[in-house]
Coordinates of C-alpha atoms and ligand atoms in Angstrom, one line a residue:
X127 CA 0.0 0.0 0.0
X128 CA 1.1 3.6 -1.0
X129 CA 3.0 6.4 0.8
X130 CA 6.4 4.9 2.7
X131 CA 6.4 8.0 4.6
X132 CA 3.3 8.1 6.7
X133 CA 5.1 6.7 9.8
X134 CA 3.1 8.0 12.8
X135 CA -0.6 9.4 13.2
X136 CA -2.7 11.1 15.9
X137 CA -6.5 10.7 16.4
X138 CA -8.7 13.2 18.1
X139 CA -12.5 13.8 19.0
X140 CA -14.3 16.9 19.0
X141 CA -17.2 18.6 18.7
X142 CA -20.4 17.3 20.4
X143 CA -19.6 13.5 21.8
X144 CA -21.6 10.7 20.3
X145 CA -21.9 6.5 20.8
X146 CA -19.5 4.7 18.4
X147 CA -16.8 7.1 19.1
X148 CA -14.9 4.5 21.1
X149 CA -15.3 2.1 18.7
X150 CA -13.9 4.6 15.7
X151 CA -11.1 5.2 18.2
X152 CA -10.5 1.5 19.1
X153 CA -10.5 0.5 15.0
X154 CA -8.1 3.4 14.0
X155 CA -5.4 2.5 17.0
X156 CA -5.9 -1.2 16.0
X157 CA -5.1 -0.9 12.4
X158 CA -2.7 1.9 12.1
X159 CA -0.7 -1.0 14.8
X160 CA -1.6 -3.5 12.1
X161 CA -0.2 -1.6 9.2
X162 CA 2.7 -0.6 12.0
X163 CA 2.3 3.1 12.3
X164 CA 2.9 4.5 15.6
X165 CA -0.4 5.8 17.0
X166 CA -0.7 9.1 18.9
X167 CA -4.0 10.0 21.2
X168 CA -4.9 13.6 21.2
X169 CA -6.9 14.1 24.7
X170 CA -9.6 16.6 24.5
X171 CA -9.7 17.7 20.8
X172 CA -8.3 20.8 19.4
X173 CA -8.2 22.4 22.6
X174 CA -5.4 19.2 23.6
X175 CA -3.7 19.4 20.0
X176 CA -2.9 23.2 21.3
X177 CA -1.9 22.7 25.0
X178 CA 0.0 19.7 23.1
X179 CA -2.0 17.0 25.4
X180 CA -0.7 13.8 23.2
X181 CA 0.1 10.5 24.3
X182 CA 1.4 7.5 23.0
X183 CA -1.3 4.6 22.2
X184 CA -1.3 0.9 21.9
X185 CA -3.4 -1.6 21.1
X186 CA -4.3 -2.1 25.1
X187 CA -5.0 1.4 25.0
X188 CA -8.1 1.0 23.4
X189 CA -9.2 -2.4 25.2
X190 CA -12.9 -2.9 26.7
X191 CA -14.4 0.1 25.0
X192 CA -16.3 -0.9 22.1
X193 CA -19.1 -0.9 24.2
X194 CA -19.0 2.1 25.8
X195 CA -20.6 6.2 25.3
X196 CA -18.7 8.9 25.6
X197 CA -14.8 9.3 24.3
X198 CA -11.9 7.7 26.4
X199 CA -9.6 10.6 24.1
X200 CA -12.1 13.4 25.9
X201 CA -13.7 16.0 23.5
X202 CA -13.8 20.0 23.7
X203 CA -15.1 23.2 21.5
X204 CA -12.2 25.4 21.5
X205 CA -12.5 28.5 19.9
X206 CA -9.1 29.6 20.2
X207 CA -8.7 26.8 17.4
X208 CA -11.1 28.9 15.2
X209 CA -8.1 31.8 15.3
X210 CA -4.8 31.4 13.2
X211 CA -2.4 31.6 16.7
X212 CA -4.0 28.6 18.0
X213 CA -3.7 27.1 15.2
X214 CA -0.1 27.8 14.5
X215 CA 0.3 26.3 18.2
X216 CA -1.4 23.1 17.5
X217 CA 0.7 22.7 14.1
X218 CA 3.8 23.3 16.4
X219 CA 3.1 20.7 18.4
X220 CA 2.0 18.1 15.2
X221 CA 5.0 18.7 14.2
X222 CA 7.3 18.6 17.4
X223 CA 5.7 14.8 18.3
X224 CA 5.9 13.8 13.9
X225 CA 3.0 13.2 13.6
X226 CA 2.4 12.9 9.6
X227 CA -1.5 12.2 9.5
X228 CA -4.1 13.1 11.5
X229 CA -7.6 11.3 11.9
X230 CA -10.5 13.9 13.4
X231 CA -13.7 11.8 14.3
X232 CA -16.5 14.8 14.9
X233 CA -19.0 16.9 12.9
X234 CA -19.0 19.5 10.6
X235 CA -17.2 22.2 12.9
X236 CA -14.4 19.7 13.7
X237 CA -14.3 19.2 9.3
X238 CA -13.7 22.8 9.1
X239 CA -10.3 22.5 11.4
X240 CA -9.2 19.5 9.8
X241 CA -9.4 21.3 6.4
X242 CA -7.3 24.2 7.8
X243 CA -4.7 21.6 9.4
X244 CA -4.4 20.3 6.3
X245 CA -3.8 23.6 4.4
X246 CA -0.9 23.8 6.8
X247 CA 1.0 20.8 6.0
X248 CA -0.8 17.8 7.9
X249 CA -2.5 15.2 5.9
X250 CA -6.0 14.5 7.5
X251 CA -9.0 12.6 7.2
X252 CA -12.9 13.1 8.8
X253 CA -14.6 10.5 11.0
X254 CA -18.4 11.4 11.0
X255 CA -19.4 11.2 14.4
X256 CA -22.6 13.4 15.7
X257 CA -25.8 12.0 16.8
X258 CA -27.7 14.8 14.6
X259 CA -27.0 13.3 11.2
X260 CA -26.7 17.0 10.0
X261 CA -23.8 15.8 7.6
X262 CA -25.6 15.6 4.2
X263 CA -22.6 13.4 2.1
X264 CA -23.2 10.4 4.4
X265 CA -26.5 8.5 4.7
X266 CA -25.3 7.7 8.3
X267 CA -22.9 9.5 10.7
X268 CA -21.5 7.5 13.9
X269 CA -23.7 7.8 17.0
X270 CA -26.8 8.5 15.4
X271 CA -28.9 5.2 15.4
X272 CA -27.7 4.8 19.0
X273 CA -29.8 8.7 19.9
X274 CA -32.5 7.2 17.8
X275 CA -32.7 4.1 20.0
X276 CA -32.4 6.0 23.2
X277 CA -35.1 8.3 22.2
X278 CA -37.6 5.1 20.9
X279 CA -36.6 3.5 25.0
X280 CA -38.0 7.0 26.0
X281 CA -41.6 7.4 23.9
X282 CA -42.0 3.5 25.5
X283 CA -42.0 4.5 28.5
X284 CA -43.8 7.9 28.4
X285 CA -46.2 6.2 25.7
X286 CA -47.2 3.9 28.9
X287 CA -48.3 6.7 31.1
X288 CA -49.6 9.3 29.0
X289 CA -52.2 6.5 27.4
X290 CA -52.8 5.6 31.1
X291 CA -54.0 9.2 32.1
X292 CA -55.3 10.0 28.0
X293 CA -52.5 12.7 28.2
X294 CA -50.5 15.1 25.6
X295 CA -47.4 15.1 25.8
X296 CA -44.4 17.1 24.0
X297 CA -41.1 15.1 23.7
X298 CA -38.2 17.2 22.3
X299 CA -35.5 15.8 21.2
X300 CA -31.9 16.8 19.9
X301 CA -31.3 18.3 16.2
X302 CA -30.6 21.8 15.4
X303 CA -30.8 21.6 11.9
X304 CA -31.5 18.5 11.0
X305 CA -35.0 16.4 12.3
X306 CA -33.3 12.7 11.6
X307 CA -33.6 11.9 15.2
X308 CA -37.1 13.2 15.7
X309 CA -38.4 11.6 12.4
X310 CA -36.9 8.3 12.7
X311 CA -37.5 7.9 16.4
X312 CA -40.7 9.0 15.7
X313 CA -41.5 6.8 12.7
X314 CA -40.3 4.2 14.8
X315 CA -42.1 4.6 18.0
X316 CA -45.2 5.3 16.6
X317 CA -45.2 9.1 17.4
X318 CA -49.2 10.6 16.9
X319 CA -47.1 13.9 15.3
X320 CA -43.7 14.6 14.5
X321 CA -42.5 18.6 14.3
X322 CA -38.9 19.1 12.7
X323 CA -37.3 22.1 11.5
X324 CA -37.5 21.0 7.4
X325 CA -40.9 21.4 7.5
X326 CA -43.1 24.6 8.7
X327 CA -45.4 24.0 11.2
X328 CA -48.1 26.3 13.1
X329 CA -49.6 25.7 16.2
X330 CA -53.2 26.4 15.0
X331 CA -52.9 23.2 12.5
X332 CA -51.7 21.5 16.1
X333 CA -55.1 22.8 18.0
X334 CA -56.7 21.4 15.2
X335 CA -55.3 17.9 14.7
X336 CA -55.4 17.4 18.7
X337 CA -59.4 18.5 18.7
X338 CA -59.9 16.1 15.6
X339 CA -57.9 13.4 17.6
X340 CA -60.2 14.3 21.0
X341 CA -63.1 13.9 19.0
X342 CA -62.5 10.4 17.4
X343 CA -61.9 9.7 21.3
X344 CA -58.3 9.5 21.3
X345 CA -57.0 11.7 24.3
X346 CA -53.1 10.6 24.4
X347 CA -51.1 12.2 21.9
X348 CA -46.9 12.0 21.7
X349 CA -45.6 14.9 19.9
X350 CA -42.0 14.4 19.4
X351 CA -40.3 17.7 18.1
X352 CA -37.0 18.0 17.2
X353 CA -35.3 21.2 19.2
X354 CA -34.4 23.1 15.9
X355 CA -38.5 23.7 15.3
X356 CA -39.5 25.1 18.5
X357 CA -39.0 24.7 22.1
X358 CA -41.6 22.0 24.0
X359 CA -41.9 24.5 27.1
X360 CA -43.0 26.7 24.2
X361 CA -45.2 24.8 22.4
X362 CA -47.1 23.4 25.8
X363 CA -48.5 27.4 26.9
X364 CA -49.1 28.5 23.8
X365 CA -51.7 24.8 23.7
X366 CA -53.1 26.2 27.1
X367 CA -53.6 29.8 26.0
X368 CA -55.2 28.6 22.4
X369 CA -57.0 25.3 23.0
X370 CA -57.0 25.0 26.9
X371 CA -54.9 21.8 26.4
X372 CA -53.4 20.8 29.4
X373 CA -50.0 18.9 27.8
X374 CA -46.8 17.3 29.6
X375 CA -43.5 18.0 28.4
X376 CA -40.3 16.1 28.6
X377 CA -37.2 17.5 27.3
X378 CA -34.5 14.0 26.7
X379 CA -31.4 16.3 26.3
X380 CA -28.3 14.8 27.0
X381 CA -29.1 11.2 27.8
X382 CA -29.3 11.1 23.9
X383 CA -25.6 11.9 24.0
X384 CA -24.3 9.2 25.9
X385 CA -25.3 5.5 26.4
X386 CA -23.9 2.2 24.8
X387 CA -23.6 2.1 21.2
X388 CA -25.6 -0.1 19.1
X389 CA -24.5 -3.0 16.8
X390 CA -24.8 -0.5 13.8
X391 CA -22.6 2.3 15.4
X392 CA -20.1 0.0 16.3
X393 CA -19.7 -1.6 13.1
X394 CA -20.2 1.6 11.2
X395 CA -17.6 3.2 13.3
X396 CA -15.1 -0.1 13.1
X397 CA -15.4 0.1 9.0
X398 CA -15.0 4.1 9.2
X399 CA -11.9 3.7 11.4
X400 CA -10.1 0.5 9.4
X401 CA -10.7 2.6 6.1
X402 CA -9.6 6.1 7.2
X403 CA -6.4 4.6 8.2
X404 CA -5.9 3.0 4.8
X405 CA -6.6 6.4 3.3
X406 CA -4.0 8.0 5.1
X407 CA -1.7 5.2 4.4
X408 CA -2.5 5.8 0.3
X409 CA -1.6 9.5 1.3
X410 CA -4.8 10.7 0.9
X411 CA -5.2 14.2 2.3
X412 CA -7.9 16.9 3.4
X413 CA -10.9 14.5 2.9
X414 CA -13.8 12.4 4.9
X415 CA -15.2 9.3 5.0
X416 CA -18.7 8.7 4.6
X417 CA -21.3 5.2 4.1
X418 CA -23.9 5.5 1.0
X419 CA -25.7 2.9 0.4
X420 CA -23.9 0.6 2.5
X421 CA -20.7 1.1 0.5
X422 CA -17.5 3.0 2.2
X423 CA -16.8 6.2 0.3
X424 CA -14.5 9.0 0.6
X425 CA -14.8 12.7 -0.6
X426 CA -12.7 16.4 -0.4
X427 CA -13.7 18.3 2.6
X428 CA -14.4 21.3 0.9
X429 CA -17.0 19.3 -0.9
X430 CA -18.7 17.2 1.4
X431 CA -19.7 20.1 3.5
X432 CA -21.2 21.6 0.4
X433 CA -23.6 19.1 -0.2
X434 CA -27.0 19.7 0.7
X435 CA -29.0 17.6 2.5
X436 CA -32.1 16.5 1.0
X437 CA -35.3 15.7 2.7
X438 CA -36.3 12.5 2.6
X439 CA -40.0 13.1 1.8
X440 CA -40.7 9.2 1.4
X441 CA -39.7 8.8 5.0
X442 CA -42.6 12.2 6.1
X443 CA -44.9 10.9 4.1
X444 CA -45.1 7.8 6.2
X445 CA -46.1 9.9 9.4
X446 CA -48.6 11.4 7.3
X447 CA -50.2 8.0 6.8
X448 CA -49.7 6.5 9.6
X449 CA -49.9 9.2 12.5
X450 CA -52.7 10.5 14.0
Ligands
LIG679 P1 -18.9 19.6 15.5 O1 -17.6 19.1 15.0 O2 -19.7 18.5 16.3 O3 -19.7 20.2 14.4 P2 -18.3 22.2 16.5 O4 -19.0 23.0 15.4 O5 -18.4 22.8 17.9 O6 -18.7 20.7 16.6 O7 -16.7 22.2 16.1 C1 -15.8 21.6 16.9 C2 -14.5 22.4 16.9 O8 -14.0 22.5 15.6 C3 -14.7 23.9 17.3 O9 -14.8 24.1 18.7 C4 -13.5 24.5 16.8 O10 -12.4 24.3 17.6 C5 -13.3 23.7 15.5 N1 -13.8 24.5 14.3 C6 -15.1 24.7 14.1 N2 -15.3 25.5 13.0 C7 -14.0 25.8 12.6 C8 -13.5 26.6 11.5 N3 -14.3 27.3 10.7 N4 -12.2 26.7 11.4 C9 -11.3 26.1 12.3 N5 -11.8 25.3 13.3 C10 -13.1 25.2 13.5
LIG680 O1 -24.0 17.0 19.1 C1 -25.0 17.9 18.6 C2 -25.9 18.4 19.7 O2 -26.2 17.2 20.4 C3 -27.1 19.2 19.3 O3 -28.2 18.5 18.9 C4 -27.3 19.9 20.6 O4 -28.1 21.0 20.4 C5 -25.9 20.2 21.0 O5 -25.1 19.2 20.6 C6 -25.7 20.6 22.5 O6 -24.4 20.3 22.9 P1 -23.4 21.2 23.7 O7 -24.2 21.8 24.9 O8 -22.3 20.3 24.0 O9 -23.1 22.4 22.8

């Protein structure tokens, strides 16, 4: 396989955690050892590549924690990265420990830094890994089935009570810009309406489909809406000032970030990891890895964060059918 001079590479998280990251972590260390590179952890993200918080990894590093939430290598928004000093400092100290590649598993913000790193001299490569799915050029970035699971555990459970007192309640859930959480967890767990920030939504048409739901004599109602549309505290007094609709709200926030990753996110992230590393080793540069239809691709930075995503209509439509 290609470049004899990629000897040594570091691997960093950053941005928002997500589930899988361990395992991306665990398959990178593992086969830059197999393809004998030294391997060099980066604790805390960009904010560690500055204060020059590296160590040394082997393949015990990375034992017992496929299974586990959360990042072992610690992750951090720094915004001193965003400015050309810190990054000048964090190049310093790439290139005081030789590090010739880099691997950054994150989101888009974390893209952006790699891109830069690699404008000054580093090669690197993108791991997607943010529960949000907000990274259009993959159909699936690393952590995400494992939110939508965690969320599906949650409309269970608050399904059971709020059909036991014929109650409404408002589930938010995580997502920004992007409603993939909200509308898959929602497909899934059989949400009576779904609110996400692609599509517009007004309260009135919620008065109304809540009345038409009371009248065929169904009184629970699970709204799931994804944070980027609205805010459930929100949404619950303007019901009350409108309709008189006395709803519930629960708010999941971060339990969606942590938890043991499923079977997908672990695999996902093992491929992602195994194939990022043979990238590097081909002495690819500046570019991420994604999955589309099941098949490993790779793509320019610069590009993939230009791609738009695109609303997967077939997958609403199904709420229209089948929720109410
Ligand atoms: P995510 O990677 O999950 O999208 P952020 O957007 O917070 O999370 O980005 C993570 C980190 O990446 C930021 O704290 C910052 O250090 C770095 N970063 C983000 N945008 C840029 C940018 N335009 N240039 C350089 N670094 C950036
Ligand atoms: O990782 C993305 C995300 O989970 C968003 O959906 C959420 O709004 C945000 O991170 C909150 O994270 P933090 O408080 O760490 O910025």
């Amino acid at each position: 396989m290609g470049d004899v001079e990629m000897k040594k590479i570091g691997i960093l998280t950053s941005g928002g955690d997500a589930p899988g990251m361990n395992a991306a972590v665990r398959s990178v260390v593992r086969s830059a050892i197999y393809h004998e590179l030294e391997i060099i952890g980066v604790n805390r993200g960009y904010r560690g590549l500055i204060e020059g918080d590296l160590a040394k990894m082997d393949a015990s590093s990375v034992g017992d924690i496929i299974h586990k939430g959360g990042t072992i290598l610690k992750s951090s928004r720094s915004e001193e990265f965003k400015t050309i000093e810190g990054r000048k400092k964090a190049m310093k100290n790439i290139e005081d420990n030789g590090l010739d590649g880099l691997v950054v598993i994150g989101g888009d913000g974390s893209f952006q830094g790699a891109r830069e790193l690699s404008s000054m001299g580093i090669k690197t490569i993108g791991i997607p890994g943010t529960i949000d799915n907000d990274l259009a050029y993959t159909d699936y970035t690393i952590g995400f089935d494992t939110a939508v699971n965690t969320v599906l555990d949650s409309i269970s459970k608050i399904r059971d009570t709020s059909t036991s007192h014929e109650k409404v309640t408002i589930i938010e859930v995580m997502g920004r810009k992007c409603g993939d959480i909200a509308l898959h967890a929602g497909i899934a767990g059989g949400a009576e309406s779904i609110i996400i920030p692609e599509k517009s939504w007004e309260i009135n048409e919620m008065v109304n489909r809540l009345n038409q739901a009371q009248k065929r004599g169904k009184l629970h109602h699970i709204i799931l809406l994804a944070e980027g549309a609205g805010s459930a505290v929100d949404m619950k007094q303007e019901l009350a000032e409108k309709a008189g609709i006395d709803a519930r709200v629960s708010v999941l926030g971060f339990i969606q970030r942590g938890g043991d990753p499923t079977s997908f996110d672990r695999i996902l992230a093992s491929k992602m990891g195994v194939y990022a590393v043979e990238l590097l080793l081909d002495g690819h540069t500046n570019i991420v890895v994604g999955i589309k239809d099941n098949h490993l691709f790779h793509m320019g930075i610069t590009e993939s964060l230009e791609v738009k995503k695109t609303f997967d209509q077939e997958m609403y439509r199904l709420t229209e059918i089948l929720s109410f």
